[in-house]
Coordinates of C-alpha atoms in Angstrom, one line a residue:
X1 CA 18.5 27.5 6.0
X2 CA 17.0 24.4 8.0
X3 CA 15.3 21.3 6.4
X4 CA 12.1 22.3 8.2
X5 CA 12.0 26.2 8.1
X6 CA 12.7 28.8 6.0
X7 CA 13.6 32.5 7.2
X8 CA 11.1 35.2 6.2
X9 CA 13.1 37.6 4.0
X10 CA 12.7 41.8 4.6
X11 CA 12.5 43.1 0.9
X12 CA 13.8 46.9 0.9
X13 CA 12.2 49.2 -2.4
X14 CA 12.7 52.6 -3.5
X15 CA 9.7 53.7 -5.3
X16 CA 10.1 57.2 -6.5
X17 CA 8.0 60.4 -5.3
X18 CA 6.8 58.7 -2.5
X19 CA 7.7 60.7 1.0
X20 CA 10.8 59.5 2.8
X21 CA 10.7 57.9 6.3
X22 CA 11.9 61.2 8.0
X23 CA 9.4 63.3 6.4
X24 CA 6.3 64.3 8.7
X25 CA 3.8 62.0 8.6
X26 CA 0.1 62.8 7.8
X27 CA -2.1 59.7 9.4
X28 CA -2.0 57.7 12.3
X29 CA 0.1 54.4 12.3
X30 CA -2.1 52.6 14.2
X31 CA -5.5 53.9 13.7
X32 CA -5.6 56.0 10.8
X33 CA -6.7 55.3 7.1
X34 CA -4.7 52.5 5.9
X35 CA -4.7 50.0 2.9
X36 CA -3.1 46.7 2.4
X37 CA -2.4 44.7 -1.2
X38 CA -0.9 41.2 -1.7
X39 CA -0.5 39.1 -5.1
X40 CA -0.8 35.6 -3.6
X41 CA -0.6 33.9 -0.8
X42 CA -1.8 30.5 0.7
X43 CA -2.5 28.4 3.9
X44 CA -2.1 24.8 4.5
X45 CA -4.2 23.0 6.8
X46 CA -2.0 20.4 9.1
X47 CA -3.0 17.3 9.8
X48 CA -2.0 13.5 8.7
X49 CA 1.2 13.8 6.2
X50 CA 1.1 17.4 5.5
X51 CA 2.6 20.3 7.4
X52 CA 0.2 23.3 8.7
X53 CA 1.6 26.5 7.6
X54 CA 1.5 29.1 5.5
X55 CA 3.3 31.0 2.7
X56 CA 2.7 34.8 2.6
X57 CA 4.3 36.6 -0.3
X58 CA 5.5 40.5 0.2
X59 CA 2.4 42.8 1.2
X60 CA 2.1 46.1 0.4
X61 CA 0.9 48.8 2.9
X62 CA -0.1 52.3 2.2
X63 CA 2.5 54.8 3.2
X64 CA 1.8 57.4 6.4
X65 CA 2.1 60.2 4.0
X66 CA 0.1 60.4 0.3
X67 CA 1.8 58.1 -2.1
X68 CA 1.7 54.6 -2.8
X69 CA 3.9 51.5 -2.0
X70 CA 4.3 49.1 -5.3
X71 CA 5.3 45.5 -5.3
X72 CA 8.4 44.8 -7.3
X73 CA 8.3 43.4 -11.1
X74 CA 10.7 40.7 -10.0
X75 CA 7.9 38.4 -8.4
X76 CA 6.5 36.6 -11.3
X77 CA 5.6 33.4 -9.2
X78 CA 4.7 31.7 -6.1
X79 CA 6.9 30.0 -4.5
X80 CA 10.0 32.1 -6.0
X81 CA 12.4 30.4 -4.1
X82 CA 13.8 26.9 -2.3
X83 CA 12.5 28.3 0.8
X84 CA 9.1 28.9 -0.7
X85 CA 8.6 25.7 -2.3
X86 CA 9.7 24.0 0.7
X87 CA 6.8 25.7 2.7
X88 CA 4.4 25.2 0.1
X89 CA 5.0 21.7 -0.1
X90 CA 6.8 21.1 -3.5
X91 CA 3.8 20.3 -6.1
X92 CA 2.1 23.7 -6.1
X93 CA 3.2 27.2 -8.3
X94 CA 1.4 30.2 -9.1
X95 CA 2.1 31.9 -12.0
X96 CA 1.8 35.7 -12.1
X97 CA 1.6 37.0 -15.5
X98 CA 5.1 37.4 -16.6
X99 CA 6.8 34.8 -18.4
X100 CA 10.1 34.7 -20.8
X101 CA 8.9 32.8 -23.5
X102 CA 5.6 30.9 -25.5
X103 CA 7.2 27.4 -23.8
X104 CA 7.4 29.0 -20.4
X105 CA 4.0 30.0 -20.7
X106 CA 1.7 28.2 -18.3
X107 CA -1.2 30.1 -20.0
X108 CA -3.7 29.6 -23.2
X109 CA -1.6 30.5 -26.1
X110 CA -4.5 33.7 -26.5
X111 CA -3.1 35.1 -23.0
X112 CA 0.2 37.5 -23.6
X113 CA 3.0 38.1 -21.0
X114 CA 2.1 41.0 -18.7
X115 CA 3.6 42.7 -15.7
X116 CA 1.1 42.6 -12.4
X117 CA -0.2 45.4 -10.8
X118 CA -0.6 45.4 -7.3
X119 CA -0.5 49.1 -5.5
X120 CA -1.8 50.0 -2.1
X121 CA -2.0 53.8 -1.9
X122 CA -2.8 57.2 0.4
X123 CA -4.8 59.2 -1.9
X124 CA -4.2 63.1 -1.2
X125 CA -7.6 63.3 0.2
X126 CA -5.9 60.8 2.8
X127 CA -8.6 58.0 1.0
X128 CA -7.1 54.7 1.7
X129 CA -7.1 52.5 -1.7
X130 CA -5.9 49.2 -3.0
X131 CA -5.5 47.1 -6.0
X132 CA -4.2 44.4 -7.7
X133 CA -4.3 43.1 -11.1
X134 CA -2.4 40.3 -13.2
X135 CA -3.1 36.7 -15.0
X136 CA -2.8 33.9 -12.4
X137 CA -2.3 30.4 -13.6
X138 CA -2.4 27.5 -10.6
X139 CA -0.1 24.5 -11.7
X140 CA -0.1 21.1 -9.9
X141 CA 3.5 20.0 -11.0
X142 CA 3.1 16.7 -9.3
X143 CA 1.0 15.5 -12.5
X144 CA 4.0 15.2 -14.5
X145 CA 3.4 17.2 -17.7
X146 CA 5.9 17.8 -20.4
X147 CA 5.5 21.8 -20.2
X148 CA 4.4 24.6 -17.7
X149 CA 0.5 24.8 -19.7
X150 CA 0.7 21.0 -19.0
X151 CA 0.1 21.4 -15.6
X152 CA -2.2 23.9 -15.2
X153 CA -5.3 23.8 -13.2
X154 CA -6.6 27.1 -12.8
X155 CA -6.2 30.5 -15.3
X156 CA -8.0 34.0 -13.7
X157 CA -7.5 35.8 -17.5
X158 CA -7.5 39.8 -16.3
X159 CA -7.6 39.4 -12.9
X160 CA -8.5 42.5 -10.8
X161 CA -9.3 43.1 -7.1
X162 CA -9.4 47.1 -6.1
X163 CA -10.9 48.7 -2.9
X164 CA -11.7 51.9 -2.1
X165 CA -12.8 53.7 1.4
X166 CA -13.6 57.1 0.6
X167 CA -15.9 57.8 3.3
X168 CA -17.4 55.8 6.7
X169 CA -21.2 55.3 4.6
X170 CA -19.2 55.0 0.9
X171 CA -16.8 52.3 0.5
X172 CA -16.4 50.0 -2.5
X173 CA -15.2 46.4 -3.5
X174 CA -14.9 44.8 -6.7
X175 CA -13.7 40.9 -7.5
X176 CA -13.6 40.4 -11.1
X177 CA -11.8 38.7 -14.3
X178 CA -11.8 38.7 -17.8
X179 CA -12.2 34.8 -18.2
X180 CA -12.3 32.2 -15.9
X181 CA -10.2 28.5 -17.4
X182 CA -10.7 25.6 -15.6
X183 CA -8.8 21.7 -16.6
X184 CA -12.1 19.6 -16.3
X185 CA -12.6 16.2 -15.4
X186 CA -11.8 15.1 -19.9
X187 CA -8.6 17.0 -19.2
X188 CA -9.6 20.0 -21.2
X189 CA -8.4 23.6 -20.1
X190 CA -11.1 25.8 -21.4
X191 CA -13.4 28.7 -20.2
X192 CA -15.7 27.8 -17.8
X193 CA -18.9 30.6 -16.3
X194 CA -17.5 33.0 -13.3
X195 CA -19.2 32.7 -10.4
X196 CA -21.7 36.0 -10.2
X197 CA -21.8 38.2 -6.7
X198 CA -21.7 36.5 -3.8
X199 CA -22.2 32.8 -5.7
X200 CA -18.9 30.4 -5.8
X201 CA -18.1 28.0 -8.5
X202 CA -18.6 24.3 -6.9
X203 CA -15.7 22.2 -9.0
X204 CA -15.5 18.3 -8.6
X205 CA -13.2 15.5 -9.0
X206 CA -10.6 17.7 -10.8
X207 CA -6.7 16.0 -11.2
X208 CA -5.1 18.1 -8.8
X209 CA -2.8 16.4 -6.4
X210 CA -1.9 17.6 -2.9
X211 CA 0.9 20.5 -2.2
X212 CA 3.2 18.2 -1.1
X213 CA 4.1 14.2 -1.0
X214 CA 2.1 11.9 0.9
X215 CA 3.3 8.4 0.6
X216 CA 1.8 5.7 -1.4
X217 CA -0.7 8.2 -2.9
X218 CA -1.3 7.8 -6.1
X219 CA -2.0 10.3 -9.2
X220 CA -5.1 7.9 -10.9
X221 CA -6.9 7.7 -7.9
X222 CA -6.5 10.8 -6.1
X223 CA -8.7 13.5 -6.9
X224 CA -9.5 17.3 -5.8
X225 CA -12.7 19.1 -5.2
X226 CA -12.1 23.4 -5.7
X227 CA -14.2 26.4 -4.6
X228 CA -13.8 29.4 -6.4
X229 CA -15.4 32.5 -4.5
X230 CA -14.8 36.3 -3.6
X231 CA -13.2 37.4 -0.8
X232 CA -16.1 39.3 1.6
X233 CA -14.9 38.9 4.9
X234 CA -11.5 40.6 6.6
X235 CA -10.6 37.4 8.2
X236 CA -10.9 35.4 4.8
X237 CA -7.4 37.2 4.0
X238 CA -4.7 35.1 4.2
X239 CA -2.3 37.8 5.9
X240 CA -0.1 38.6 8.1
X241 CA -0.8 39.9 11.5
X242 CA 0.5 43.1 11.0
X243 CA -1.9 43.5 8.1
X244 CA -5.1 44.9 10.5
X245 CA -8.6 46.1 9.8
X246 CA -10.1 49.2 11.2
X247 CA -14.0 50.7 12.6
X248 CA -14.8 50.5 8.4
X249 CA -12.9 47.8 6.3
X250 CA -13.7 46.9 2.8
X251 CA -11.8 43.7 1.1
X252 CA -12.1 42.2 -2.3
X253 CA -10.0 39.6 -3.6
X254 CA -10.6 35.7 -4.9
X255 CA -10.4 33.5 -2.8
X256 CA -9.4 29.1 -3.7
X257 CA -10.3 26.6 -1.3
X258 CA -9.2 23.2 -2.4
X259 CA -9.8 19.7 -0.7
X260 CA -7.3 17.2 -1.9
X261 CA -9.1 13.1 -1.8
X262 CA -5.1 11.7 -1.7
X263 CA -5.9 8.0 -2.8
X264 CA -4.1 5.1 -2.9
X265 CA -3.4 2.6 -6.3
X266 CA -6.2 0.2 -5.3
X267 CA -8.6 3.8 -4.3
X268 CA -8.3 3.9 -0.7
X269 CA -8.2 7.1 0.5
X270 CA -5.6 7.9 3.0
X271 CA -6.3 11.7 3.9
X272 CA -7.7 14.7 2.6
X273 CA -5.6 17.8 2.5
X274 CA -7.2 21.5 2.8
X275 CA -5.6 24.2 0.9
X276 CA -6.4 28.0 0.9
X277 CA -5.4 30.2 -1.8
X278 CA -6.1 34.1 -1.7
X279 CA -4.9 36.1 -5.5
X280 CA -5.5 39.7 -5.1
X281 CA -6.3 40.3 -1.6
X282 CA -6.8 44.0 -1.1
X283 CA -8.3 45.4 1.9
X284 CA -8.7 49.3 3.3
X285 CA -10.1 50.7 6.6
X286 CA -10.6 53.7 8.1
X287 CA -11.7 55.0 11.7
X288 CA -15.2 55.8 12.5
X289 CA -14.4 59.4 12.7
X290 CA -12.6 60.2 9.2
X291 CA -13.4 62.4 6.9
X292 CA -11.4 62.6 4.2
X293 CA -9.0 66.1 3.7
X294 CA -10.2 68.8 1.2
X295 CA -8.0 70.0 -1.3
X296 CA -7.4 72.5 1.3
X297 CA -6.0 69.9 3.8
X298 CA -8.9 70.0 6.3
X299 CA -10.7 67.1 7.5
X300 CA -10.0 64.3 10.4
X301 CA -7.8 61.6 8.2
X302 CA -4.6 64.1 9.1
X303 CA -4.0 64.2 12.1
X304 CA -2.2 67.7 12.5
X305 CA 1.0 66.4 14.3
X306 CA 4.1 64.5 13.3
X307 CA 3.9 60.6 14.3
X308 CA 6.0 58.3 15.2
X309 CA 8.2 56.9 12.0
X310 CA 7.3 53.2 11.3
X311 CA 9.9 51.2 12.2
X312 CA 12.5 50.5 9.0
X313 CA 12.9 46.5 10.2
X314 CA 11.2 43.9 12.8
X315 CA 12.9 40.9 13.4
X316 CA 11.1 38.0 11.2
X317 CA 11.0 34.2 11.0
X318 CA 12.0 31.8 13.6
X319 CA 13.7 28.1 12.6
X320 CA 11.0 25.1 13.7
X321 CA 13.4 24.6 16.4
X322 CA 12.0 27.7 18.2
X323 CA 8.5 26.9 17.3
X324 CA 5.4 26.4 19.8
X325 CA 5.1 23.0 20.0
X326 CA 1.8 23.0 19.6
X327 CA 0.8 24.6 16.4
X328 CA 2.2 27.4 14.1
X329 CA 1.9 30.9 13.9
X330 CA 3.1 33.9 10.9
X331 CA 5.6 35.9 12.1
X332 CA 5.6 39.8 11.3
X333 CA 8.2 40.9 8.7
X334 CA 8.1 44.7 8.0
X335 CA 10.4 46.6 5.6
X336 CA 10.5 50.4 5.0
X337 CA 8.7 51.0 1.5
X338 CA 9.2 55.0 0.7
X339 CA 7.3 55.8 3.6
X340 CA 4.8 53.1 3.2
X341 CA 5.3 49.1 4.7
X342 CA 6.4 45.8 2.2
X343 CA 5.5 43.1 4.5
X344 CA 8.0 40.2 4.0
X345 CA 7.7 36.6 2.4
X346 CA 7.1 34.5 4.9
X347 CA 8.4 30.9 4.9
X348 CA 6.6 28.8 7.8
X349 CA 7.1 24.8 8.1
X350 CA 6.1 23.7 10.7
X351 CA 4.1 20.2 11.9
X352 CA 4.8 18.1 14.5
X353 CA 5.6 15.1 11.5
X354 CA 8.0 16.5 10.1
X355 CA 10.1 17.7 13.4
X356 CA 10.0 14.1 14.2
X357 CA 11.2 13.6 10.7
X358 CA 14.1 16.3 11.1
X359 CA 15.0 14.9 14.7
X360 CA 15.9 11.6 13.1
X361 CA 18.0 12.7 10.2

């Protein structure tokens, strides 16, 4: 693995009763009802010392055939990996419910362990659906703290994004969580009011460094601002391009947009850094001209005739080496998920900065 890059990994799971790749499919690849679910992921803006890029854990993708494609209990955290941290920058982790012990916890003492929950499903009907559900605690482990709950900045308690498009004029969308904890400017992590409908919580000044080092900056001086809002629009997923809307698309999902103030000792500020989080982006779409099947199997969301099988693997990644020069993009990584997709992690570094930086070394 380069300095500068990380390969996107293709992650291969069996999830049982779910139709095998061989089996006659039921909707359209391209076109047909499809829906899409992904735990975490986030986007770093480029510009002075941080790398653009972006880190895009495993997507689910609802299979051809009825059934449903699960992600697997073994990610607990963002980035879960060298590769991952290095793409993220080093200073950022988000915990996803799971945790081995009361001092691994990065969590309010009142908030237990918990496996996530993160489906994106065919419904017999052919109904596209989608959800994901967990804690998420954001930790800036730049500030130095003595244990994981040290560090945290942000806790979504009972977390849930879900999506549902049963029929062209009847879809549904719902962002919501238990509890909302925010570390305020006295340094206290308690409860603070969740943002209501289409309203965003407007956070100020908080002690949350940048993603990754910027030299001379200092942790005194440098200072975050954080939005805190729903996902309403397709293109504020941070996804893949492989991950694709449709004539009727419904998303949900919360959505973190952070501007770091990266200050010096003395105050100066030397950049700010834009970060973009997205926990629990869902989305599902479906042609203009579905109708979902009867219990009969009747109805336009089959399509009568055997498609083409999705393909089992598409090359992923690229080193920076091979990278456009001018700029970055997200490779496609797709693995074979019982007849539905995983879309792998993707690892991007990119930035013309740190080339230079790699060329020298």
């Amino acid at each position: 693995m380069t300095k500068s890059a990380a390969s996107a990994l293709v992650v291969l799971l069996a999830v049982p009763g779910v139709a095998s790749a061989q089996a006659p499919q039921s909707v359209d690849e391209k076109t047909g009802p499809v829906s899409f679910a992904n735990i975490a992921s986030v986007r770093i803006g480029a510009g002075g010392g941080q790398h653009g890029g972006a880190l895009i854990t495993e997507t689910q993708r609802s299979p051809l055939s009825p059934g449903q494609s699960k992600l697997s209990a073994e990610r607990v955290a963002v980035p879960n990996n060298d590769g991952e941290k290095a793409t993220l920058g080093g200073h950022y982790e988000i915990d996803l419910g799971k945790f081995s012990g009361a001092s691994a916890s990065a969590y309010p003492s009142a908030i237990a362990s918990r496996d996530h929950d993160v489906v994106a499903a065919l419904q017999q009907s052919t109904v596209p659906t989608a959800a994901a559900e967990t804690n998420y605690a954001f930790r800036d482990t730049w500030q130095g703290g003595a244990k994981p709950l040290d560090n945290t900045v942000l806790v979504f308690e009972g977390a849930r994004s879900a999506v549902d498009c049963t029929a062209t004029n009847r879809t549904t969308a719902t962002t919501s969580v238990a509890k909302l904890w925010v570390r305020g400017t006295d340094g206290t992590l308690a409860p603070v009011a969740v943002p209501g409908g289409g309203s965003a919580l407007e956070l100020k000044n908080l002690k949350l460094g940048p993603p990754g080092d910027v030299q001379q900056a200092s942790k005194d001086k440098t200072v975050s601002d954080v939005t805190i809002s729903r996902v309403t629009a397709f293109d504020q997923l941070v996804r893949q391009d492989g991950w694709r809307d449709g004539d009727v698309t419904a998303v949900a999902g919360w959505r973190v947009d952070i501007t770091t103030h990266v200050r010096d000792a003395q105050g100066v500020n030397l950049e700010d850094v834009k970060t973009n989080a997205v926990l629990g982006g869902v989305s599902c779409s479906i042609p203009k001209s579905f109708v979902a099947r009867a219990a009969g199997g009747t109805g336009t969301g089959a399509t009568g005739q055997q498609q083409p099988t999705v393909p089992t693997q598409v090359p992923a990644g690229y080193v920076a080496a091979s990278a456009p020069a001018d700029g970055f993009r997200v490779p496609l990584g797709l693995g074979l998920l019982g007849g539905g997709l995983a879309f792998a992690a993707l690892a991007v570094v990119l930035g013309r900065r740190r080339r230079a930086k790699a060329g020298q070394e």
